[in-house]
Amino acid sequence: MPARIITVHSGKGAGGKITTTANVGVALALLGKRVACLDADIGLRNLDVVLGLENRIVYDVVDVIEGRCRLRQALIKDKRLSDLYLLPASQKRDKSAVKPGDLVKLCNDLRPEFDFVLIDSAAGIEEGFKTAVAPADEVIIVTNPEVSAVRDADRVVGLIEAAEKGPARLIVNRLKPGLVQRGDMLDTSDVLDILAIDLIGIVPEDEGVLISTNRGNPAALEEKSAAGQSFRNIARRLNGEDVPFETFKEEGGFFGRLSRMLRRDGRAA
C-alpha cells in the first residue's frame, strides 16, 4: 500500500512538533514500518539534529525540487534503524522556495517507497503551514496544555477543517501530572473539550527528552523513558492497534474553570 502522509503541526513554536515527528518516526520504524521524516520548516532546519543526522546532509528538499539531485540522493538513512529516512530542509532558503504543489509532487514520489511519510511543519499559520498541509492525508496537532497554546491550536483546527484536511488528531505534550492534580494546568479532558478533535497521544513532561534531543538520540529508543513509551504507544495507534491511553488523576482548578469559560464563549478565535 502507498504511504500515509501525516503532517505534524503545532499552532506556536516550542509546542514539540519536531520532537514528536522524530520520535513517532523512530517508533514506527521500530515496528518495522518504512518511514520518511520530511523537514518542511524551510530556513529553520532542526529535525536532522533531533535525529542525530546533521553531519550526514549533502542535499536537501529544495535541491530535489529544483532538480540539483535525485530524491534518493537527498534521503538520509538513519544509522540505527534501517527503515528510517530523513529528507532535510534547506537552511539557506526561505519558505517561498517550496510551494504547496512542489511538496505534493515530492510526497507522491515518496508514497510507493514508504509506509509513512511524516512532515514536520513550520509553526504558525502562514505560508509554511499551508505548504506542509497540502499533501497531507492526515494532520496531527501537538499542543502543550497551556491556555495560549490551546488557543492557537484551536485556530489551527479551524484552518485544517477549512482546507478539508481534517478532522485532525491531537497529541497533548509535556503534561505535568502534579500540576494537573493541583488544578494548576489544563487537564487532557479540558483540552479535548475545547478543540473537539480525537486524541491520539499524551506525552508527559520528561527531562530525559531534552537530554536525548541534545544527543541526537530520540527518547523512543530509550526503553525506560516515560515520554519514549508514550511515543511508542502513539506509533502503535497510528498502526491501527487499540492501545489504552495513559491515565493521570485530574482535578478541577483555575485552568479548569477558565477552559469551561472558553467553551461557553464558543470556539476560540
XYZ file of N, CA and C in Angstrom:
807
model
N 0.843 -1.200 0.000
C 0.000 0.000 0.000
C 0.878 1.249 0.000
N 0.432 2.318 -0.659
C 1.219 3.568 -0.663
C 1.259 4.192 0.712
N 2.239 5.036 0.933
C 2.453 5.657 2.239
C 1.290 6.534 2.667
N 1.074 6.594 3.970
C 0.191 7.592 4.563
C 1.016 8.841 4.822
N 0.539 9.973 4.333
C 1.243 11.244 4.527
C 0.625 11.947 5.730
N 1.412 12.155 6.772
C 0.913 12.745 8.013
C 1.712 14.006 8.318
N 1.039 15.141 8.379
C 1.683 16.398 8.745
C 1.537 16.619 10.240
N 2.658 16.938 10.892
C 2.675 17.207 12.330
C 2.828 18.711 12.517
N 1.883 19.303 13.245
C 1.862 20.761 13.354
C 1.517 21.192 14.769
N 2.035 22.344 15.154
C 1.598 22.992 16.394
C 1.303 24.449 16.071
N 0.386 25.030 16.813
C -0.032 26.385 16.495
C 1.034 27.422 16.776
N 1.965 27.112 17.669
C 3.009 28.064 18.029
C 4.324 27.324 18.163
N 5.422 28.084 18.190
C 6.721 27.484 18.374
C 6.858 26.855 19.756
N 7.811 25.944 19.895
C 8.085 25.247 21.154
C 6.941 24.352 21.595
N 6.081 23.967 20.661
C 4.988 23.065 21.001
C 5.404 21.610 21.061
N 6.525 21.299 20.446
C 7.021 19.923 20.483
C 6.848 19.154 19.192
N 6.545 19.853 18.089
C 6.285 19.141 16.836
C 7.535 18.464 16.283
N 8.708 19.091 16.420
C 9.936 18.485 15.901
C 10.264 17.211 16.670
N 10.222 17.318 18.006
C 10.479 16.147 18.836
C 9.461 15.054 18.563
N 8.203 15.438 18.379
C 7.152 14.463 18.093
C 7.391 13.777 16.762
N 7.696 14.548 15.725
C 7.942 13.961 14.409
C 9.082 12.952 14.469
N 10.176 13.339 15.107
C 11.335 12.454 15.200
C 11.003 11.189 15.979
N 10.374 11.342 17.120
C 10.124 10.184 17.981
C 9.049 9.253 17.427
N 8.009 9.804 16.837
C 6.998 8.939 16.232
C 7.587 8.224 15.022
N 8.428 8.930 14.259
C 9.101 8.279 13.138
C 9.961 7.124 13.595
N 10.742 7.334 14.645
C 11.569 6.271 15.210
C 10.700 5.109 15.694
N 9.622 5.437 16.407
C 8.757 4.390 16.959
C 8.085 3.569 15.859
N 7.675 4.214 14.779
C 7.090 3.467 13.657
C 8.132 2.558 13.005
N 9.368 3.061 12.882
C 10.433 2.233 12.320
C 10.735 1.041 13.222
N 10.623 1.217 14.535
C 10.809 0.105 15.460
C 9.740 -0.967 15.274
N 8.594 -0.568 14.755
C 7.517 -1.527 14.456
C 7.719 -2.205 13.100
N 8.803 -1.860 12.426
C 9.091 -2.466 11.131
C 8.486 -1.734 9.953
N 8.033 -0.499 10.170
C 7.466 0.296 9.085
C 8.560 1.121 8.414
N 8.458 1.279 7.109
C 9.387 2.138 6.380
C 8.890 3.574 6.492
N 9.732 4.447 7.036
C 9.307 5.791 7.412
C 10.258 6.824 6.823
N 9.680 7.870 6.223
C 10.448 9.036 5.801
C 9.987 10.229 6.620
N 10.923 10.887 7.300
C 10.632 12.124 8.023
C 11.078 13.289 7.143
N 10.152 14.133 6.780
C 10.412 15.230 5.856
C 10.355 16.545 6.620
N 11.457 17.264 6.641
C 11.519 18.556 7.322
C 11.059 19.644 6.359
N 9.846 20.158 6.601
C 9.278 21.198 5.737
C 9.401 22.589 6.345
N 10.178 22.717 7.404
C 10.381 24.023 8.028
C 11.577 24.694 7.352
N 11.358 25.164 6.134
C 12.440 25.686 5.300
C 13.071 26.922 5.950
N 14.402 26.905 6.042
C 15.131 28.004 6.648
C 15.454 27.799 8.114
N 14.759 26.879 8.766
C 14.972 26.615 10.199
C 15.145 25.119 10.428
N 16.100 24.535 9.774
C 16.301 23.086 9.826
C 16.697 22.632 11.232
N 15.908 21.699 11.792
C 16.208 21.169 13.121
C 15.943 19.678 13.269
N 15.132 19.108 12.407
C 14.789 17.697 12.542
C 16.027 16.807 12.443
N 16.985 17.224 11.631
C 18.226 16.454 11.485
C 18.995 16.379 12.801
N 18.978 17.462 13.582
C 19.693 17.492 14.855
C 19.042 16.542 15.854
N 17.712 16.568 15.930
C 16.987 15.705 16.866
C 17.225 14.236 16.535
N 17.357 13.924 15.249
C 17.611 12.547 14.823
C 19.096 12.187 14.842
N 19.960 13.162 15.101
C 21.388 12.896 15.129
C 21.991 12.671 13.764
N 21.433 13.303 12.736
C 21.883 13.079 11.361
C 22.441 14.342 10.709
N 22.717 15.366 11.505
C 23.101 16.662 10.942
C 24.425 16.619 10.192
N 25.301 15.705 10.534
C 26.616 15.657 9.888
C 26.618 14.857 8.585
N 25.472 14.338 8.196
C 25.410 13.490 7.001
C 24.652 14.137 5.852
N 24.282 15.413 6.007
C 23.491 16.082 4.978
C 24.384 16.543 3.830
N 23.977 16.163 2.627
C 24.627 16.643 1.406
C 23.644 17.479 0.602
N 22.454 16.940 0.391
C 21.396 17.627 -0.348
C 20.179 17.803 0.557
N 19.285 18.706 0.151
C 18.079 18.940 0.943
C 16.850 18.963 0.036
N 15.691 19.237 0.646
C 14.430 19.163 -0.081
C 14.379 20.174 -1.228
N 14.966 21.345 -1.047
C 14.972 22.335 -2.121
C 15.841 21.880 -3.281
N 16.946 21.201 -2.987
C 17.783 20.643 -4.055
C 16.993 19.658 -4.915
N 16.158 18.853 -4.268
C 15.336 17.891 -5.012
C 14.331 18.625 -5.884
N 13.631 19.583 -5.296
C 12.583 20.304 -6.022
C 13.153 21.073 -7.212
N 14.330 21.649 -7.027
C 14.928 22.446 -8.101
C 15.822 21.625 -9.033
N 15.842 20.319 -8.852
C 16.489 19.436 -9.817
C 17.999 19.309 -9.704
N 18.584 19.689 -8.577
C 20.034 19.557 -8.423
C 20.462 18.160 -7.987
N 19.490 17.362 -7.561
C 19.788 15.974 -7.205
C 18.518 15.154 -7.328
N 18.686 13.846 -7.310
C 17.526 12.949 -7.296
C 17.034 12.782 -5.862
N 15.770 12.413 -5.736
C 15.177 12.220 -4.415
C 15.987 11.228 -3.593
N 16.391 10.138 -4.203
C 17.148 9.109 -3.497
C 18.470 9.652 -2.949
N 19.084 10.584 -3.648
C 20.349 11.149 -3.191
C 20.184 12.013 -1.941
N 19.039 12.642 -1.806
C 18.813 13.546 -0.669
C 18.345 12.815 0.580
N 17.766 11.632 0.422
C 17.289 10.873 1.571
C 18.466 10.329 2.377
N 18.433 10.562 3.684
C 19.495 10.097 4.570
C 18.970 8.916 5.378
N 19.651 7.801 5.280
C 19.253 6.608 6.015
C 19.759 6.696 7.447
N 18.875 6.446 8.408
C 19.262 6.503 9.815
C 20.324 5.451 10.111
N 21.260 5.791 10.984
C 22.369 4.897 11.279
C 22.002 3.793 12.272
N 20.818 3.911 12.915
C 20.399 2.904 13.890
C 19.265 2.032 13.384
N 18.394 2.611 12.562
C 17.188 1.913 12.103
C 17.172 1.904 10.574
N 17.216 0.737 9.996
C 17.344 0.624 8.536
C 16.100 1.062 7.790
N 14.961 1.182 8.506
C 13.708 1.564 7.847
C 13.355 3.035 8.034
N 14.269 3.824 8.603
C 14.004 5.229 8.875
C 14.898 6.120 8.020
N 14.279 7.111 7.354
C 14.999 8.032 6.488
C 14.610 9.467 6.822
N 15.519 10.388 6.516
C 15.271 11.821 6.682
C 15.466 12.536 5.362
N 14.523 13.428 5.041
C 14.698 14.370 3.936
C 14.794 15.754 4.571
N 16.004 16.323 4.673
C 16.199 17.566 5.435
C 15.701 18.806 4.721
N 15.426 19.832 5.506
C 15.074 21.147 4.969
C 16.342 21.900 4.578
N 16.157 22.975 3.819
C 17.260 23.855 3.479
C 17.405 24.931 4.544
N 18.644 25.234 4.927
C 18.897 26.332 5.850
C 19.156 27.646 5.124
N 19.431 27.566 3.831
C 19.864 28.746 3.088
C 18.738 29.439 2.339
N 17.580 28.833 2.284
C 16.452 29.403 1.555
C 15.325 29.723 2.517
N 14.324 30.478 2.038
C 13.177 30.749 2.888
C 11.986 29.922 2.417
N 10.864 30.089 3.110
C 9.708 29.231 2.865
C 9.113 29.395 1.472
N 9.408 30.506 0.808
C 8.881 30.723 -0.545
C 9.522 29.791 -1.574
N 10.613 29.116 -1.182
C 11.308 28.228 -2.118
C 10.539 26.936 -2.380
N 9.578 26.623 -1.507
C 8.793 25.395 -1.664
C 7.316 25.758 -1.695
N 6.660 25.470 -2.811
C 5.237 25.739 -2.965
C 4.427 24.493 -2.611
N 3.146 24.669 -2.307
C 2.313 23.501 -1.989
C 2.372 22.416 -3.054
N 2.317 22.796 -4.323
C 2.373 21.805 -5.399
C 3.687 21.046 -5.440
N 4.775 21.736 -5.068
C 6.079 21.074 -5.016
C 6.078 19.950 -3.987
N 5.518 20.233 -2.824
C 5.515 19.228 -1.767
C 4.552 18.090 -2.079
N 3.452 18.407 -2.733
C 2.519 17.351 -3.157
C 3.218 16.389 -4.113
N 3.923 16.915 -5.096
C 4.639 16.066 -6.048
C 5.712 15.241 -5.347
N 6.447 15.867 -4.457
C 7.507 15.172 -3.734
C 6.945 14.017 -2.910
N 5.846 14.270 -2.204
C 5.237 13.218 -1.384
C 4.656 12.099 -2.247
N 4.126 12.445 -3.404
C 3.640 11.400 -4.317
C 4.784 10.524 -4.805
N 5.972 11.111 -4.951
C 7.142 10.315 -5.334
C 7.607 9.413 -4.189
N 7.367 9.835 -2.952
C 7.762 9.038 -1.791
C 6.773 7.913 -1.481
N 5.523 8.091 -1.863
C 4.470 7.144 -1.475
C 4.792 5.681 -1.783
N 5.276 5.359 -2.976
C 5.477 3.935 -3.276
C 6.575 3.274 -2.459
N 7.468 4.070 -1.887
C 8.655 3.523 -1.224
C 8.503 3.378 0.287
N 7.458 3.983 0.858
C 7.356 4.031 2.315
C 5.954 3.661 2.781
N 5.878 3.337 4.082
C 4.577 3.111 4.728
C 4.033 4.401 5.330
N 4.942 5.239 5.832
C 4.561 6.525 6.422
C 5.535 7.603 5.969
N 4.985 8.778 5.654
C 5.791 9.985 5.468
C 5.297 10.985 6.501
N 6.187 11.369 7.421
C 5.850 12.334 8.468
C 6.456 13.682 8.107
N 5.611 14.690 7.991
C 6.060 16.034 7.618
C 6.108 16.917 8.847
N 7.300 17.423 9.145
C 7.457 18.403 10.220
C 7.145 19.779 9.654
N 6.027 20.327 10.058
C 5.545 21.597 9.512
C 6.221 22.787 10.178
N 6.240 23.907 9.476
C 6.615 25.167 10.112
C 5.532 25.556 11.114
N 5.944 26.163 12.220
C 4.975 26.613 13.214
C 4.165 27.784 12.664
N 3.033 28.059 13.300
C 2.206 29.184 12.875
C 1.181 28.779 11.836
N 0.627 29.790 11.170
C -0.455 29.528 10.211
C -0.204 30.229 8.882
N 1.043 30.537 8.604
C 1.347 31.282 7.391
C 1.713 30.340 6.250
N 2.522 30.832 5.338
C 2.824 30.121 4.100
C 3.392 28.727 4.328
N 4.325 28.598 5.278
C 4.939 27.303 5.534
C 3.943 26.262 5.998
N 2.986 26.678 6.811
C 1.939 25.784 7.279
C 1.077 25.284 6.118
N 0.671 26.206 5.258
C -0.180 25.833 4.125
C 0.534 24.851 3.193
N 1.834 25.054 3.001
C 2.607 24.149 2.156
C 2.699 22.764 2.780
N 2.970 22.708 4.082
C 3.144 21.423 4.753
C 1.856 20.614 4.820
N 0.730 21.292 4.860
C -0.559 20.599 4.952
C -1.050 20.118 3.579
N -0.586 20.750 2.508
C -1.113 20.461 1.167
C -1.097 18.976 0.795
N -0.019 18.222 1.043
C -0.021 16.820 0.626
C -0.606 15.864 1.659
N -1.054 16.366 2.808
C -1.384 15.505 3.941
C -2.645 14.681 3.722
N -2.555 13.407 4.086
C -3.744 12.571 4.231
C -4.346 12.764 5.616
N -3.482 13.049 6.576
C -3.883 13.225 7.971
C -3.046 14.345 8.570
N -3.595 14.988 9.618
C -2.856 16.022 10.329
C -2.911 15.723 11.823
N -1.747 15.797 12.454
C -1.661 15.670 13.907
C -1.269 17.024 14.470
N -2.050 17.501 15.443
C -1.751 18.756 16.123
C -1.117 18.433 17.470
N 0.017 19.053 17.729
C 0.711 18.893 19.002
C 0.545 20.177 19.792
N 0.049 20.054 21.016
C -0.096 21.246 21.852
C 0.304 20.948 23.279
N 0.880 21.939 23.931
C 1.090 21.862 25.372
C -0.212 22.233 26.072
N -0.448 21.724 27.268
C -1.700 22.027 27.979
C -1.659 23.388 28.668
N -1.420 24.424 27.865
C -1.389 25.801 28.342
C -2.437 26.591 27.571
N -3.026 27.570 28.211
C -4.145 28.300 27.604
C -3.760 28.906 26.256
N -2.605 29.573 26.176
C -2.222 30.225 24.918
C -1.957 29.201 23.824
N -1.327 28.079 24.180
C -1.028 27.045 23.190
C -2.310 26.398 22.672
N -3.241 26.139 23.576
C -4.508 25.515 23.164
C -5.326 26.484 22.325
N -5.281 27.740 22.649
C -5.996 28.748 21.852
C -5.440 28.778 20.427
N -4.118 28.746 20.297
C -3.507 28.715 18.970
C -3.864 27.428 18.222
N -3.854 26.317 18.946
C -4.209 25.041 18.329
C -5.649 25.057 17.833
N -6.520 25.727 18.557
C -7.922 25.820 18.161
C -8.067 26.539 16.821
N -7.256 27.573 16.630
C -7.254 28.284 15.352
C -6.795 27.363 14.226
N -5.781 26.550 14.506
C -5.263 25.614 13.502
C -6.318 24.571 13.139
N -7.057 24.097 14.125
C -8.117 23.119 13.858
C -9.094 23.670 12.829
N -9.483 24.931 13.008
C -10.409 25.550 12.059
C -9.832 25.661 10.661
N -8.547 26.001 10.558
C -7.903 26.119 9.245
C -7.780 24.767 8.557
N -7.505 23.742 9.326
C -7.403 22.392 8.750
C -8.759 21.934 8.238
N -9.792 22.214 8.987
C -11.141 21.859 8.533
C -11.510 22.633 7.274
N -11.136 23.919 7.223
C -11.432 24.735 6.043
C -10.693 24.220 4.813
N -9.494 23.659 5.025
C -8.707 23.099 3.921
C -9.131 21.683 3.570
N -10.160 21.177 4.267
C -10.689 19.828 4.057
C -9.606 18.768 4.251
N -8.755 19.015 5.254
C -7.714 18.052 5.603
C -8.011 17.370 6.942
N -9.128 17.680 7.517
C -9.472 17.133 8.824
C -10.359 15.912 8.728
N -10.815 15.441 9.891
C -10.508 16.020 11.190
C -9.087 15.687 11.645
N -8.444 16.665 12.255
C -7.110 16.448 12.800
C -7.200 15.581 14.056
N -6.059 15.053 14.452
C -5.969 14.336 15.726
C -4.952 15.040 16.619
N -5.035 14.769 17.913
C -4.337 15.578 18.904
C -3.336 14.782 19.715
N -2.162 15.400 19.942
C -1.214 14.940 20.944
C -1.072 16.042 21.990
N -1.351 15.705 23.233
C -1.119 16.625 24.342
C 0.290 16.355 24.842
N 1.155 17.351 24.730
C 2.575 17.182 25.001
C 2.981 17.896 26.297
N 3.993 17.345 26.958
C 4.595 17.938 28.153
C 3.579 18.119 29.283
N 2.738 17.116 29.448
C 1.773 17.140 30.544
C 2.500 16.900 31.867
N 2.189 17.719 32.868
C 2.798 17.591 34.189
C 1.726 17.117 35.167
N 1.711 15.823 35.477
C 0.633 15.275 36.308
C 0.468 15.984 37.648
N 1.586 16.390 38.276
C 1.471 17.071 39.561
C 0.702 18.369 39.465
N 0.990 19.169 38.420
C 0.270 20.425 38.224
C -1.189 20.177 37.878
N -1.444 19.141 37.108
C -2.826 18.799 36.759
C -3.598 18.428 38.019
N -2.976 17.610 38.870
C -3.655 17.158 40.087
C -3.954 18.315 41.026
N -3.111 19.350 41.012
C -3.365 20.525 41.855
C -4.309 21.519 41.199
N -4.667 21.259 39.956
C -5.558 22.166 39.246
C -4.862 23.371 38.670
N -3.531 23.297 38.528
C -2.762 24.435 38.032
C -2.347 24.282 36.577
N -2.813 23.251 35.917
C -2.561 23.054 34.486
C -3.804 22.461 33.860
N -4.080 22.853 32.636
C -5.208 22.263 31.919
C -5.087 20.746 31.900
N -6.176 20.062 32.164
C -6.142 18.613 32.043
C -6.510 18.198 30.624
N -6.248 16.940 30.300
C -6.450 16.455 28.932
C -7.901 16.574 28.501
N -8.818 16.287 29.414
C -10.241 16.345 29.048
C -10.663 17.762 28.693
N -10.120 18.759 29.394
C -10.451 20.143 29.067
C -9.916 20.528 27.695
N -8.678 20.106 27.387
C -8.104 20.396 26.071
C -8.953 19.766 24.973
N -9.387 18.533 25.206
C -10.216 17.846 24.216
C -11.562 18.530 24.049
N -12.135 19.002 25.130
C -13.422 19.694 25.040
C -13.304 20.980 24.234
N -12.198 21.688 24.410
C -12.005 22.947 23.694
C -11.776 22.695 22.205
N -10.920 21.745 21.889
C -10.526 21.528 20.497
C -11.493 20.620 19.733
N -12.195 19.761 20.442
C -13.212 18.884 19.824
C -12.642 18.034 18.688
N -11.451 17.461 18.917
C -10.866 16.509 17.982
C -10.426 15.276 18.761
N -10.139 14.207 18.047
C -9.785 12.950 18.701
C -8.346 12.966 19.217
N -8.164 12.329 20.336
C -6.853 12.202 20.963
C -6.121 10.991 20.404
N -4.830 11.171 20.111
C -4.017 10.025 19.697
C -2.841 9.797 20.629
N -2.582 10.743 21.549
C -1.491 10.506 22.474
C -1.350 11.573 23.539
N -0.815 11.147 24.692
C -0.479 12.047 25.794
C 0.979 11.783 26.137
N 1.793 12.844 26.105
C 3.223 12.702 26.396
C 3.540 13.487 27.655
N 3.989 12.823 28.715
C 4.273 13.543 29.953
C 5.563 14.344 29.863
N 5.684 15.355 30.700
C 6.935 16.080 30.842
C 8.021 15.092 31.277
N 9.151 15.134 30.614
C 10.223 14.178 30.877
C 11.544 14.865 30.554
N 12.329 15.160 31.574
C 13.580 15.878 31.338
C 14.541 15.066 30.472
N 14.332 13.757 30.413
C 15.166 12.919 29.566
C 15.008 13.243 28.092
N 13.862 13.828 27.706
C 13.648 14.190 26.307
C 14.635 15.268 25.878
N 14.853 16.251 26.741
C 15.816 17.303 26.430
C 17.216 16.728 26.265
N 17.580 15.824 27.158
C 18.902 15.207 27.083
C 19.045 14.395 25.808
N 18.033 13.580 25.509
C 18.102 12.743 24.313
C 18.104 13.576 23.046
N 17.356 14.700 23.055
C 17.324 15.589 21.899
C 18.694 16.212 21.655
N 19.320 16.668 22.722
C 20.647 17.272 22.587
C 21.683 16.270 22.098
N 21.465 15.009 22.376
C 22.399 13.960 21.962
C 22.048 13.369 20.600
N 20.932 13.798 20.017
C 20.505 13.225 18.751
C 20.108 11.773 18.867
N 19.538 11.422 20.018
C 19.154 10.041 20.302
C 17.715 10.049 20.805
N 16.722 10.017 19.921
C 15.326 10.199 20.315
C 14.880 9.302 21.458
N 14.005 9.848 22.309
C 13.548 9.156 23.513
C 12.840 7.848 23.204
N 12.252 7.730 22.017
C 11.554 6.492 21.655
C 12.492 5.288 21.619
N 13.794 5.555 21.548
C 14.779 4.468 21.577
C 15.112 4.030 22.993
N 14.682 4.819 23.974
C 15.020 4.542 25.369
C 13.890 3.761 26.036
N 14.158 2.526 26.422
C 13.139 1.657 26.990
C 12.554 2.217 28.292
N 13.374 2.894 29.096
C 12.929 3.356 30.406
C 12.367 4.771 30.388
N 12.299 5.405 29.222
C 11.800 6.766 29.127
C 10.269 6.779 29.119
N 9.682 7.558 30.043
C 8.217 7.661 30.084
C 7.688 8.297 28.809
N 8.344 9.378 28.359
C 7.921 10.013 27.108
C 8.144 9.077 25.934
N 9.265 8.345 25.957
C 9.539 7.392 24.882
C 8.442 6.350 24.762
N 7.955 5.855 25.907
C 6.870 4.886 25.880
C 5.604 5.500 25.292
N 5.346 6.756 25.621
C 4.174 7.430 25.063
C 4.283 7.548 23.540
N 5.469 7.893 23.039
C 5.654 7.990 21.590
C 5.491 6.615 20.929
N 5.972 5.578 21.588
C 5.801 4.227 21.029
C 4.326 3.844 21.005
N 3.568 4.261 22.020
C 2.123 3.992 22.026
C 1.415 4.749 20.904
N 1.839 5.993 20.651
C 1.258 6.764 19.548
C 1.492 6.051 18.222
N 2.701 5.552 18.027
C 3.007 4.826 16.795
C 2.134 3.589 16.652
N 1.921 2.893 17.731
C 1.070 1.696 17.677
C -0.371 2.068 17.312
N -0.850 3.183 17.837
C -2.207 3.634 17.489
C -2.285 4.020 16.016
N -1.256 4.711 15.519
C -1.223 5.049 14.098
C -1.204 3.794 13.234
N -0.635 2.748 13.773
C -0.541 1.483 13.048
C -1.805 0.645 13.178
N -2.815 1.203 13.858
C -4.106 0.527 13.926
C -4.339 -0.301 15.169
N -3.406 -0.287 16.113
C -3.586 -1.056 17.343
C -4.470 -0.297 18.331
N -5.183 -1.053 19.152
C -6.024 -0.478 20.199
C -5.190 -0.429 21.480
N -4.610 0.728 21.756
C -3.705 0.877 22.898
C -4.355 1.816 23.912
N -4.539 1.376 25.148
C -5.152 2.260 26.157
C -4.307 3.514 26.372
N -4.989 4.614 26.658
C -4.279 5.859 26.946
C -3.750 5.853 28.371
N -2.615 6.522 28.554
C -2.086 6.716 29.880
C -3.096 7.527 30.695
N -3.242 7.204 31.959
C -4.217 7.905 32.794
C -3.497 8.671 33.887
N -4.015 9.859 34.169
C -3.496 10.689 35.244
C -4.681 11.189 36.047
N -4.493 11.324 37.350
C -5.539 11.887 38.192
C -5.652 13.369 37.894
N -6.846 13.812 37.547
C -7.042 15.209 37.165
C -8.148 15.823 38.010
N -7.869 16.971 38.564
C -8.837 17.641 39.417
C -9.126 19.031 38.887
N -10.148 19.643 39.410
C -10.510 20.985 38.974
C -9.544 22.027 39.506
N -9.695 23.264 39.066
C -8.815 24.348 39.484
C -9.046 25.550 38.601
N -8.147 26.512 38.701
C -8.289 27.740 37.934
C -8.369 27.473 36.446
N -7.458 26.612 35.915
C -7.445 26.365 34.481
C -8.680 25.581 34.039
N -9.162 24.722 34.919
C -10.394 24.027 34.576
C -11.559 24.997 34.434
N -11.642 25.963 35.369
C -12.710 26.965 35.279
C -12.540 27.824 34.037
N -11.279 28.202 33.733
C -11.031 29.031 32.564
C -11.418 28.308 31.277
N -11.081 26.998 31.198
C -11.422 26.258 29.984
C -12.930 26.159 29.804
N -13.659 26.017 30.915
C -15.122 25.958 30.805
C -15.683 27.299 30.339
N -15.060 28.395 30.770
C -15.469 29.715 30.289
C -15.239 29.839 28.786
N -14.085 29.328 28.313
C -13.792 29.374 26.873
C -14.833 28.593 26.088
N -15.231 27.444 26.632
C -16.221 26.625 25.918
C -17.575 27.324 25.866
N -17.933 28.010 26.940
C -19.227 28.719 26.935
C -19.237 29.848 25.934
N -18.057 30.451 25.737
C -17.961 31.563 24.780
C -17.871 31.095 23.348
N -17.773 29.792 23.134
C -17.650 29.268 21.778
C -16.217 29.043 21.407
N -15.954 28.593 20.193
C -14.607 28.284 19.717
C -13.736 29.526 19.795
N -12.527 29.359 20.340
C -11.607 30.481 20.457
C -11.264 31.027 19.089
N -11.091 32.353 18.999
C -10.789 32.964 17.713
C -9.325 32.844 17.394
